[in-house]
mmCIF file with all atom_site columns, C-alpha atoms in Angstrom:
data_model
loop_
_atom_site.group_PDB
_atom_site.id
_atom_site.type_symbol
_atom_site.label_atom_id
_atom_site.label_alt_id
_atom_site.label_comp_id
_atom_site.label_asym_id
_atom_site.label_entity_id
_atom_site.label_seq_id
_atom_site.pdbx_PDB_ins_code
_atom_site.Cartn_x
_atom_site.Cartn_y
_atom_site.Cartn_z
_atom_site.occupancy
_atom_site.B_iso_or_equiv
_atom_site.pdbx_formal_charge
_atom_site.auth_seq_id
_atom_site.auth_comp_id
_atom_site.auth_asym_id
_atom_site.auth_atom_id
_atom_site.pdbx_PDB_model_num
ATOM 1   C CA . UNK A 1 1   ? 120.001 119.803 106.721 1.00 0.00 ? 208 UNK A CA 1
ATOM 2   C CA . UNK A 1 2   ? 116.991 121.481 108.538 1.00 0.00 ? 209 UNK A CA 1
ATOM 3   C CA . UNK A 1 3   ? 119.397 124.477 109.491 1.00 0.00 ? 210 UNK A CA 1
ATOM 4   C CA . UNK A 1 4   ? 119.644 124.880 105.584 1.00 0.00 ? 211 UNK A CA 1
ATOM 5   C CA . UNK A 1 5   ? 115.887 124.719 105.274 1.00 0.00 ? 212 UNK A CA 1
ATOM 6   C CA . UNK A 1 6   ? 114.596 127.207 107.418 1.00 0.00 ? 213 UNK A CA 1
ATOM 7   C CA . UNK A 1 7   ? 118.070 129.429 106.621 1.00 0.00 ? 214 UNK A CA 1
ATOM 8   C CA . UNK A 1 8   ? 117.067 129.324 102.814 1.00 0.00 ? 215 UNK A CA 1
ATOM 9   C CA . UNK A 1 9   ? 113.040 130.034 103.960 1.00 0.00 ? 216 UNK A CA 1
ATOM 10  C CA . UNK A 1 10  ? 114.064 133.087 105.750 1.00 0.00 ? 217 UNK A CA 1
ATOM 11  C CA . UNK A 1 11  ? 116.716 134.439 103.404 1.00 0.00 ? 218 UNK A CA 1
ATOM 12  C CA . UNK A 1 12  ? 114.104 134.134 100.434 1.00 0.00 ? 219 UNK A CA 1
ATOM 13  C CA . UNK A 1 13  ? 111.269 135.550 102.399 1.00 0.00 ? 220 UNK A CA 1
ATOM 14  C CA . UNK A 1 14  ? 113.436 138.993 103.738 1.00 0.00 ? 221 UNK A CA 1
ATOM 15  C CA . UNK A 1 15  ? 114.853 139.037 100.131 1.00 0.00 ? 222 UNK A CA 1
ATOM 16  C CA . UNK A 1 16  ? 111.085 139.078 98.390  1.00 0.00 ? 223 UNK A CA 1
ATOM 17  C CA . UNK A 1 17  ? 110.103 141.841 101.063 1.00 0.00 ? 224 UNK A CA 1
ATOM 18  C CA . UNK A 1 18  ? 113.051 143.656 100.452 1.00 0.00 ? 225 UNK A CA 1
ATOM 19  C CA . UNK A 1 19  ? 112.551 143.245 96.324  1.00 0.00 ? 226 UNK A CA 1
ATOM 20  C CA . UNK A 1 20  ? 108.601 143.936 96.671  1.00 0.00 ? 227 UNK A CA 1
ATOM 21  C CA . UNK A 1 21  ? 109.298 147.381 98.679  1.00 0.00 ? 228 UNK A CA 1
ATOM 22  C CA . UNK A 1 22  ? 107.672 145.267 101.890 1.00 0.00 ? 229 UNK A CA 1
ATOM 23  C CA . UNK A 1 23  ? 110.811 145.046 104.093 1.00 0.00 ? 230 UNK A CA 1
ATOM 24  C CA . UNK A 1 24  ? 108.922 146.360 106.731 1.00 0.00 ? 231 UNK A CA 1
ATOM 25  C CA . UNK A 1 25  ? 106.622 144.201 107.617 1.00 0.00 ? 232 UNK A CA 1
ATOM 26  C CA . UNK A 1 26  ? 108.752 141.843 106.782 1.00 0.00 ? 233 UNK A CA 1
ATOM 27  C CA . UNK A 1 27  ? 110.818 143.311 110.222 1.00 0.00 ? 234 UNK A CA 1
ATOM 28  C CA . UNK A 1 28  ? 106.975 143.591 111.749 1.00 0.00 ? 235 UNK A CA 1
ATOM 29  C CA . UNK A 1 29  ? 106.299 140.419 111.874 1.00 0.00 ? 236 UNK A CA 1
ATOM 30  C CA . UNK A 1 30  ? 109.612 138.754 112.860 1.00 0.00 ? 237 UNK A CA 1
ATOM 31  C CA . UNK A 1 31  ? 109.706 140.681 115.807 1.00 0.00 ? 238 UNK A CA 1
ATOM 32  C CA . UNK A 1 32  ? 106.175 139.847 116.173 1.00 0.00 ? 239 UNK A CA 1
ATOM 33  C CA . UNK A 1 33  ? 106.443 136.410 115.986 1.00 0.00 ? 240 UNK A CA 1
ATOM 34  C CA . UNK A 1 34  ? 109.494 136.705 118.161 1.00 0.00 ? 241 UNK A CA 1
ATOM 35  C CA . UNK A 1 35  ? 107.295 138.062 120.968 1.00 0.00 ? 242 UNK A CA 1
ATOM 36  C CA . UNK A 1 36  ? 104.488 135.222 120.504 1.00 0.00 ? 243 UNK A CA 1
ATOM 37  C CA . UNK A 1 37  ? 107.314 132.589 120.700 1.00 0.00 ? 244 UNK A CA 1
ATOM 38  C CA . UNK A 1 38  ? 108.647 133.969 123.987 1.00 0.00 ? 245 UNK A CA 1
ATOM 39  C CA . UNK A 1 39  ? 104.914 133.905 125.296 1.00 0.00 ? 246 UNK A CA 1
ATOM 40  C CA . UNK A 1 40  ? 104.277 130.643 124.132 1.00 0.00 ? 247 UNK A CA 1
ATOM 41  C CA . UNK A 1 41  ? 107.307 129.466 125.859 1.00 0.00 ? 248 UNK A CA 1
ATOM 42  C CA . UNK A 1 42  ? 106.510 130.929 128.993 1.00 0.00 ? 249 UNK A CA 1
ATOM 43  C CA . UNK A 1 43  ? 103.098 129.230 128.934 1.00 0.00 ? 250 UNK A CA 1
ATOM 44  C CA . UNK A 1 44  ? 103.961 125.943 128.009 1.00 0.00 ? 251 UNK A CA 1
ATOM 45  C CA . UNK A 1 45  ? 107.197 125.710 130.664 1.00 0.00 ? 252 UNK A CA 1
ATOM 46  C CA . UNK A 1 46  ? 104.466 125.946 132.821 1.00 0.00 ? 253 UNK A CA 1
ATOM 47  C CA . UNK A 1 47  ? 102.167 123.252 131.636 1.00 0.00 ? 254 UNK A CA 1
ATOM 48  C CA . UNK A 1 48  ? 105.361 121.520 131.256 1.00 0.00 ? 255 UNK A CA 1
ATOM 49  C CA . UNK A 1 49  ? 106.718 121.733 134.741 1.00 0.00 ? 256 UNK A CA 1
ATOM 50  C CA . UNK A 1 50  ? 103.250 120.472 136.158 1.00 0.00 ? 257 UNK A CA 1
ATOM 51  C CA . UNK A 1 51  ? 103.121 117.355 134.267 1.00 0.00 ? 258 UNK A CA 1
ATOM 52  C CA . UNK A 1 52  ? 106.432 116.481 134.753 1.00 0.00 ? 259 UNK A CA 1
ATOM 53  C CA . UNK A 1 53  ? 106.260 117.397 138.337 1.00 0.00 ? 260 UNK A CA 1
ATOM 54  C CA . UNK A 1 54  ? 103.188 114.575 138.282 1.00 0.00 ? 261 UNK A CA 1
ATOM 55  C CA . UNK A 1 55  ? 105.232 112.029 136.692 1.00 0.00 ? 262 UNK A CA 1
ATOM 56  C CA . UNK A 1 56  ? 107.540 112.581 139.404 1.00 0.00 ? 263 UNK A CA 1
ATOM 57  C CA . UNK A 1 57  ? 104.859 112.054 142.112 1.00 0.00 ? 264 UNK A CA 1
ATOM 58  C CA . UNK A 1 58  ? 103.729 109.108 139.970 1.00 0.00 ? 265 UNK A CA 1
ATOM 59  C CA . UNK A 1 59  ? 107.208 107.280 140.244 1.00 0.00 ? 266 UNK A CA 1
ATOM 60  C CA . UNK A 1 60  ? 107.883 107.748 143.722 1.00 0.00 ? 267 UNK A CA 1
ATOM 61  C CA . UNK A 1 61  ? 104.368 106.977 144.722 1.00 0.00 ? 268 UNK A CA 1
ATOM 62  C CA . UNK A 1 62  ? 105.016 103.647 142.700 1.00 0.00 ? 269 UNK A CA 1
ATOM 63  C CA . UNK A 1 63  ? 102.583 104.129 140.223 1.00 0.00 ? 270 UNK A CA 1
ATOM 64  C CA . UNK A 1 64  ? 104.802 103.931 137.153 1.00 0.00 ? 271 UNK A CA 1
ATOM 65  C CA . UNK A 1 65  ? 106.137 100.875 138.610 1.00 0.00 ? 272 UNK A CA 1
ATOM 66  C CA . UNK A 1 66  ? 102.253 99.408  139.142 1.00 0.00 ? 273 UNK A CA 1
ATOM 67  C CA . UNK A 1 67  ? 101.734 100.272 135.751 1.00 0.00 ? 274 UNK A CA 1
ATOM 68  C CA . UNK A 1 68  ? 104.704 98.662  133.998 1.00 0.00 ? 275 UNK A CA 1
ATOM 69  C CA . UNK A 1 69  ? 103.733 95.821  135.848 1.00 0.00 ? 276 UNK A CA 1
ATOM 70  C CA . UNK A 1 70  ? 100.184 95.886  134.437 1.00 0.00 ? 277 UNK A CA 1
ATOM 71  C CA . UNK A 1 71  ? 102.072 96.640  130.932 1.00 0.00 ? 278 UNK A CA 1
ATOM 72  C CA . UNK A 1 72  ? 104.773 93.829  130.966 1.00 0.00 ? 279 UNK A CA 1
ATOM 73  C CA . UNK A 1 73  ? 102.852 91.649  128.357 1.00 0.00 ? 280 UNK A CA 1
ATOM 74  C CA . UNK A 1 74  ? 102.941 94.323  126.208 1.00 0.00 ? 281 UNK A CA 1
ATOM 75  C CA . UNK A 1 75  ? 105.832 95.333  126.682 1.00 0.00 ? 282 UNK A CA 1
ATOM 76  C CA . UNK A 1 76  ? 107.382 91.830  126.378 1.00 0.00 ? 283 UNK A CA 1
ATOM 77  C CA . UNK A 1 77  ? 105.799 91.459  122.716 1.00 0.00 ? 284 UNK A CA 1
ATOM 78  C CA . UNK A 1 78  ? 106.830 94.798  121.437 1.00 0.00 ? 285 UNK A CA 1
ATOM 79  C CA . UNK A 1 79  ? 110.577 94.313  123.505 1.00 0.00 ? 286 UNK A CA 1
ATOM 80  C CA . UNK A 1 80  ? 110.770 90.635  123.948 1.00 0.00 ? 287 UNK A CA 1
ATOM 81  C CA . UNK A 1 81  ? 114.757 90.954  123.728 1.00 0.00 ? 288 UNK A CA 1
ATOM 82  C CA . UNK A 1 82  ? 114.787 93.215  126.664 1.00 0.00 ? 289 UNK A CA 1
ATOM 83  C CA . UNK A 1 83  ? 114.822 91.089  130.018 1.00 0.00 ? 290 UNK A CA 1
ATOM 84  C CA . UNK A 1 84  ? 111.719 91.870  132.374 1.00 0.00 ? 291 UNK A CA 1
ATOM 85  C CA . UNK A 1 85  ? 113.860 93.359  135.145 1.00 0.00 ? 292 UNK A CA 1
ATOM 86  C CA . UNK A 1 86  ? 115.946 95.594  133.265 1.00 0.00 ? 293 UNK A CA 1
ATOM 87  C CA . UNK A 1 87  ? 115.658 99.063  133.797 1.00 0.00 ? 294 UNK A CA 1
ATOM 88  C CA . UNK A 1 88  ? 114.917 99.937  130.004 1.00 0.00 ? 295 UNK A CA 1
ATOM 89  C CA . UNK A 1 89  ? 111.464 98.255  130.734 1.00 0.00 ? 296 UNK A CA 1
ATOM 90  C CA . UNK A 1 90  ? 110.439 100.616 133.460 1.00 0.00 ? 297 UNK A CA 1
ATOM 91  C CA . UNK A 1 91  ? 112.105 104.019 131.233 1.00 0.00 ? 298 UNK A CA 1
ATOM 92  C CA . UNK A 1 92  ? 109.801 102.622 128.144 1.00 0.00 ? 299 UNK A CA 1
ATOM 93  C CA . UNK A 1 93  ? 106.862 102.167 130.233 1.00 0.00 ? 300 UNK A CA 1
ATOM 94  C CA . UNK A 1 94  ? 107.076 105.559 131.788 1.00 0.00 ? 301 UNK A CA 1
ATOM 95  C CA . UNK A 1 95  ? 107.423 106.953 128.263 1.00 0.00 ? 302 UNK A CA 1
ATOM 96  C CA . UNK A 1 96  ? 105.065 105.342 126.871 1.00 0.00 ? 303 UNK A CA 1
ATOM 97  C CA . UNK A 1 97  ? 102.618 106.187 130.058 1.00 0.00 ? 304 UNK A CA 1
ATOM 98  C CA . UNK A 1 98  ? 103.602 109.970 129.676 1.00 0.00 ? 305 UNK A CA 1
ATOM 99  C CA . UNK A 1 99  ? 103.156 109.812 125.914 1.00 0.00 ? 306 UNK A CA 1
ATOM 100 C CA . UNK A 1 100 ? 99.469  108.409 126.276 1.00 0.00 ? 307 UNK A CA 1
ATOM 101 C CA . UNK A 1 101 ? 98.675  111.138 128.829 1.00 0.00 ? 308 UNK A CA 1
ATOM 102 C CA . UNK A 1 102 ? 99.741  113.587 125.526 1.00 0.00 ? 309 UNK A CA 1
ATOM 103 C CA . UNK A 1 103 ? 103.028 114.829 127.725 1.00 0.00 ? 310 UNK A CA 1
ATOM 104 C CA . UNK A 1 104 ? 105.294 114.831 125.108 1.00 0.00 ? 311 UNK A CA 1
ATOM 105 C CA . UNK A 1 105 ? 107.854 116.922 126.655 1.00 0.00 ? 312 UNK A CA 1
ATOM 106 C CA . UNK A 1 106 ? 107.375 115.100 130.173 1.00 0.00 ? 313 UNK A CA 1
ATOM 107 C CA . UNK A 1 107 ? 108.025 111.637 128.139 1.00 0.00 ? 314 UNK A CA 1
ATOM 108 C CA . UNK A 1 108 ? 111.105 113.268 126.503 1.00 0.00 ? 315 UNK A CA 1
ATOM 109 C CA . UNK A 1 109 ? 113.617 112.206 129.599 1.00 0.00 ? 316 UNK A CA 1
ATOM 110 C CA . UNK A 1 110 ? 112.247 108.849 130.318 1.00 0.00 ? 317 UNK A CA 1
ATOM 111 C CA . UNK A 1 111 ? 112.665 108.201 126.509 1.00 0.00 ? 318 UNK A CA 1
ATOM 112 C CA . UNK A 1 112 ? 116.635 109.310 126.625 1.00 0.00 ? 319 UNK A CA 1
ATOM 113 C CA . UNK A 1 113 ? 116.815 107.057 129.603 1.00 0.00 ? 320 UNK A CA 1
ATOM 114 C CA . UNK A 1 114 ? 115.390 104.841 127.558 1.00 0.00 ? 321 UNK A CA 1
ATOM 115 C CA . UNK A 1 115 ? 117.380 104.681 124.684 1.00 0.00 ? 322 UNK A CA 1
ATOM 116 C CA . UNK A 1 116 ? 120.663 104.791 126.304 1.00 0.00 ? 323 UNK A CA 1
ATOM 117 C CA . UNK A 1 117 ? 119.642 101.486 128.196 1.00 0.00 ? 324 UNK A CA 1
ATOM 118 C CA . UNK A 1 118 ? 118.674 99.890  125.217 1.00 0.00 ? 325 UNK A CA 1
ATOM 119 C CA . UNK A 1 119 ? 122.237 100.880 123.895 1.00 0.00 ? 326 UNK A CA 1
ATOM 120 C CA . UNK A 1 120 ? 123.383 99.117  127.047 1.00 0.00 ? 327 UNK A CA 1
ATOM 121 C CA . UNK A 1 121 ? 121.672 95.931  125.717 1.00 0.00 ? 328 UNK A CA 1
ATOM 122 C CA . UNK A 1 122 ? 122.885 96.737  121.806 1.00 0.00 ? 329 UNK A CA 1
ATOM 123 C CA . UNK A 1 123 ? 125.608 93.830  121.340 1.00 0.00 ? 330 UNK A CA 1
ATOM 124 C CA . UNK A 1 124 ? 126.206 95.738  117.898 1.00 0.00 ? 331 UNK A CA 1
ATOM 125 C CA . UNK A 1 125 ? 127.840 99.035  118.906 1.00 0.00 ? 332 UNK A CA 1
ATOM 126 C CA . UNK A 1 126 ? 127.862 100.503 115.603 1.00 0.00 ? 333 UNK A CA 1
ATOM 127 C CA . UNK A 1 127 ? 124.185 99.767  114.432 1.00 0.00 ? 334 UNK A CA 1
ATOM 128 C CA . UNK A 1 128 ? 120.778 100.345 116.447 1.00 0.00 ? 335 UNK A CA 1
ATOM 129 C CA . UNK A 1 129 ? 119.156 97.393  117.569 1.00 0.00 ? 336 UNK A CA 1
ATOM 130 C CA . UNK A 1 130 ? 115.606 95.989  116.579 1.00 0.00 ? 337 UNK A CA 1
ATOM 131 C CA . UNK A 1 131 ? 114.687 96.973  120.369 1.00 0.00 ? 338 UNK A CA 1
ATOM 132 C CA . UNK A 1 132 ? 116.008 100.633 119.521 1.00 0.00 ? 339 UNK A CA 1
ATOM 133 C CA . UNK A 1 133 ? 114.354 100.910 116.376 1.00 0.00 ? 340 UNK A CA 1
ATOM 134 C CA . UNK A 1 134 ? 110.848 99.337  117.812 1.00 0.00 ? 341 UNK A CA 1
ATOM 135 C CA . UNK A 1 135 ? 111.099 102.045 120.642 1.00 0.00 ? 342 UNK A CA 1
ATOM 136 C CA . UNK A 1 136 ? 112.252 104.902 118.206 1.00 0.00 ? 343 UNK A CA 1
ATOM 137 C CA . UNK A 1 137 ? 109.015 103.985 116.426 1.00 0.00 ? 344 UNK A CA 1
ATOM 138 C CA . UNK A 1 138 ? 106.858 103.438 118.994 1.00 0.00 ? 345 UNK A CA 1
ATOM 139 C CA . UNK A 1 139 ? 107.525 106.768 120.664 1.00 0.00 ? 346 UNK A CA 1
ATOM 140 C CA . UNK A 1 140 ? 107.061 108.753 117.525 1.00 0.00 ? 347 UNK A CA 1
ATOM 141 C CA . UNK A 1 141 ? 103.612 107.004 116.590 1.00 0.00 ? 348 UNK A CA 1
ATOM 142 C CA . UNK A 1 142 ? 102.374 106.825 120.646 1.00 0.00 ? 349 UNK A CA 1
ATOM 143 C CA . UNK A 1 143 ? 98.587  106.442 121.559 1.00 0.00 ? 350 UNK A CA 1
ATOM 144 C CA . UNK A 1 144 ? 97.651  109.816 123.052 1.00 0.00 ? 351 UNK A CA 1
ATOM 145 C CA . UNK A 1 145 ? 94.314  109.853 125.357 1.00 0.00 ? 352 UNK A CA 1
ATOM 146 C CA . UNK A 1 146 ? 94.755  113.470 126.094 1.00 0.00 ? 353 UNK A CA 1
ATOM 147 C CA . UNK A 1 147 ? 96.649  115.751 123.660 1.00 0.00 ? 354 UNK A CA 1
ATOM 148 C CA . UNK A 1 148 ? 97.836  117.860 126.436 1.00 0.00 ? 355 UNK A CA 1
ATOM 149 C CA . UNK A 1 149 ? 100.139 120.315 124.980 1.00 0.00 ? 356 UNK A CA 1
ATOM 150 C CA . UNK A 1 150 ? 97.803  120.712 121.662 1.00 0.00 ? 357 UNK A CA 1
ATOM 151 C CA . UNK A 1 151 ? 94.756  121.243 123.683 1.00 0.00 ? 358 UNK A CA 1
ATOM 152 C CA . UNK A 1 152 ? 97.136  124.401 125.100 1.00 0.00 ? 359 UNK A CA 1
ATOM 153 C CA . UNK A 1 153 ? 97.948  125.802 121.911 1.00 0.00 ? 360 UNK A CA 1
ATOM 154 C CA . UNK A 1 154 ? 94.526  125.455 120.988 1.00 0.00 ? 361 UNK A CA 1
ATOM 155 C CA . UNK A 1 155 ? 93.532  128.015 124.052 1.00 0.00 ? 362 UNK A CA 1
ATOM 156 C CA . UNK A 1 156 ? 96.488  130.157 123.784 1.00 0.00 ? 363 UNK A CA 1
ATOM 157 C CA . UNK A 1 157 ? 95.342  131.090 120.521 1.00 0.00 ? 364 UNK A CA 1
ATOM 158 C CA . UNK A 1 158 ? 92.071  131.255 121.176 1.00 0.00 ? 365 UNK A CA 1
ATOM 159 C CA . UNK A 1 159 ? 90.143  128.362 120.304 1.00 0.00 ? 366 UNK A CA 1
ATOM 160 C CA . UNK A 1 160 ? 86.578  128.866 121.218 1.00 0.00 ? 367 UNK A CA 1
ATOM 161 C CA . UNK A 1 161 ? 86.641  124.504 121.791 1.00 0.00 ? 368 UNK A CA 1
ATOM 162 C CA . UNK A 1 162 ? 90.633  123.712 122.462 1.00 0.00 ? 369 UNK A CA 1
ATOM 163 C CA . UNK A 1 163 ? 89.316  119.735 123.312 1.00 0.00 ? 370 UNK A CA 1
ATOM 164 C CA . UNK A 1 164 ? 87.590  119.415 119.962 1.00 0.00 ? 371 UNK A CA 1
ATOM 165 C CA . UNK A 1 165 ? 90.866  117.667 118.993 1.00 0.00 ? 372 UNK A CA 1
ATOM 166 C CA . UNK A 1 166 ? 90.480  114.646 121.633 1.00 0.00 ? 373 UNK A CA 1
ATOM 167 C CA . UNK A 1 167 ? 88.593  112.482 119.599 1.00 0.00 ? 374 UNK A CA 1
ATOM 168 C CA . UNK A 1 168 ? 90.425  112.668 115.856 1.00 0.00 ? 375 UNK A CA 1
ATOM 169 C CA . UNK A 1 169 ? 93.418  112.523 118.361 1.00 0.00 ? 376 UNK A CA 1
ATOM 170 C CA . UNK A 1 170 ? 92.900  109.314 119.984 1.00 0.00 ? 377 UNK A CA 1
ATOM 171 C CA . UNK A 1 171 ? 91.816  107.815 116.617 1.00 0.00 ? 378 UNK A CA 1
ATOM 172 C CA . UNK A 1 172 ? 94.902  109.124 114.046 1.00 0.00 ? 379 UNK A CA 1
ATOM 173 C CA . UNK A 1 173 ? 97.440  107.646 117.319 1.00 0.00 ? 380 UNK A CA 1
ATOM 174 C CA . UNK A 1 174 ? 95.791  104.711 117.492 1.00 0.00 ? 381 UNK A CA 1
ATOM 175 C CA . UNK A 1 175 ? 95.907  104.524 113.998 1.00 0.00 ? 382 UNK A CA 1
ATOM 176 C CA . UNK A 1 176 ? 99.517  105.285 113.455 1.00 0.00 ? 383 UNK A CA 1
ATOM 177 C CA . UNK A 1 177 ? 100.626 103.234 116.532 1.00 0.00 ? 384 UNK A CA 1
ATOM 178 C CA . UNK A 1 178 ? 98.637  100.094 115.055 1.00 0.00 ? 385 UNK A CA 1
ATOM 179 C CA . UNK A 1 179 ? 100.922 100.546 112.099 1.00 0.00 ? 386 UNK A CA 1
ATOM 180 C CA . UNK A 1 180 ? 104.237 100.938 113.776 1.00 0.00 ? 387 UNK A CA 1
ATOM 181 C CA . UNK A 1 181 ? 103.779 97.852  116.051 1.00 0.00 ? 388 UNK A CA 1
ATOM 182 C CA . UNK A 1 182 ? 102.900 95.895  112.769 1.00 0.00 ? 389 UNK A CA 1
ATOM 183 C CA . UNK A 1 183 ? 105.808 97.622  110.934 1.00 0.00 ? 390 UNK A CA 1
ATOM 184 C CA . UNK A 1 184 ? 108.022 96.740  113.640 1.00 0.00 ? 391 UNK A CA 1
ATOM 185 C CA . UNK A 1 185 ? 107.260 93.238  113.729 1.00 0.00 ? 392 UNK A CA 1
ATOM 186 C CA . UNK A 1 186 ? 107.641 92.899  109.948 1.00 0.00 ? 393 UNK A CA 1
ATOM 187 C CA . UNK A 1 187 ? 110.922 94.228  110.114 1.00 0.00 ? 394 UNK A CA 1
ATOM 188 C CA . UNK A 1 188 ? 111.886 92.182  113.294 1.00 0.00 ? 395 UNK A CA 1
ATOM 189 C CA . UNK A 1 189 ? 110.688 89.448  111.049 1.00 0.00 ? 396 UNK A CA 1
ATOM 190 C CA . UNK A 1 190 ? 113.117 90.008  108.225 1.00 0.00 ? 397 UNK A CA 1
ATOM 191 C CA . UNK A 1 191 ? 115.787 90.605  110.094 1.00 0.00 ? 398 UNK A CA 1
ATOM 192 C CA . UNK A 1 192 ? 115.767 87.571  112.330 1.00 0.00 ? 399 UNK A CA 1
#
């Protein structure tokens, strides 16, 4: 469906350039764009590769274990299906660890992991499970501390403050992470 989207967006944008006599820049400022995106890439792979080269250190170190530990009450009222030694427990918490830090991208493969255990636990093959639709949830709403990856786009374009967004950050996930949790438990409620 999204492939439709953006196809339709950039067939009626060439198609107005090309009817208002502006084809031109309509070329401009695709292979402009194309040439940010390539940048931007190449600056964020790094950011990327540093965090998740930290998350790394942070498992094998033992920290993400620590921390789980330290999160297991938590854990055990958003997940209380999941049982406390199973290794979904310690892929959540290191998603939801690397999510708070604002590494999206570095919380990406601990969330797959995740997931797929979870499907491990899913007694209904055919339909996600409350656990798998808590997590889903979870992950898209996640408390972020530091906003990592938007505090880089903010300097990579130029922001004359790129932390300004720390603050409203902190408070809109909190916000919509409140609201999942409680929207999860509703719906846990109903379906039981």
């Amino acid at each position: 469906m999204l492939n439709l989207l953006w196809g339709a967006m950039m067939l009626i944008g060439i198609l107005y350039g090309a009817v208002t006599g502006r084809l031109s820049e309509v070329t401009d400022a695709a292979l402009s764009c194309a040439k940010e995106a390539v940048a931007l890439c190449i600056t964020m792979s790094g950011i990327v590769a540093m965090w998740m080269g930290i998350m790394q250190i942070a498992r094998s170190s033992g920290l993400i274990d620590k921390m789980t530990e330290k999160m297991q009450p938590l854990l055990h009222f958003l997940f209380p299906k999941i049982p406390k030694e199973h290794p979904a427990m310690e892929y959540i918490s290191a998603n939801v660890i690397a999510n708070f830090l604002g590494l999206g991208w570095a919380a990406t493969p601990a969330g797959l992991r995740a997931m797929k255990a979870l499907s491990e636990l899913n007694v209904e093959n055919s339909r996600a499970s409350t656990d798998m639709c808590t997590f889903l949830v979870i992950n898209i709403s996640s408390i972020q501390l530091i906003p990592v990856n938007i505090i880089a786009y903010r300097s990579q374009y130029g922001s004359v403050n790129p932390t300004a967004i720390v603050a409203p950050a902190i408070l809109a996930t909190t916000v919509s992470t409140l609201a999942a949790i409680v929207f999860c438990k509703i719906m846990a409620g109903k379906s039981a």
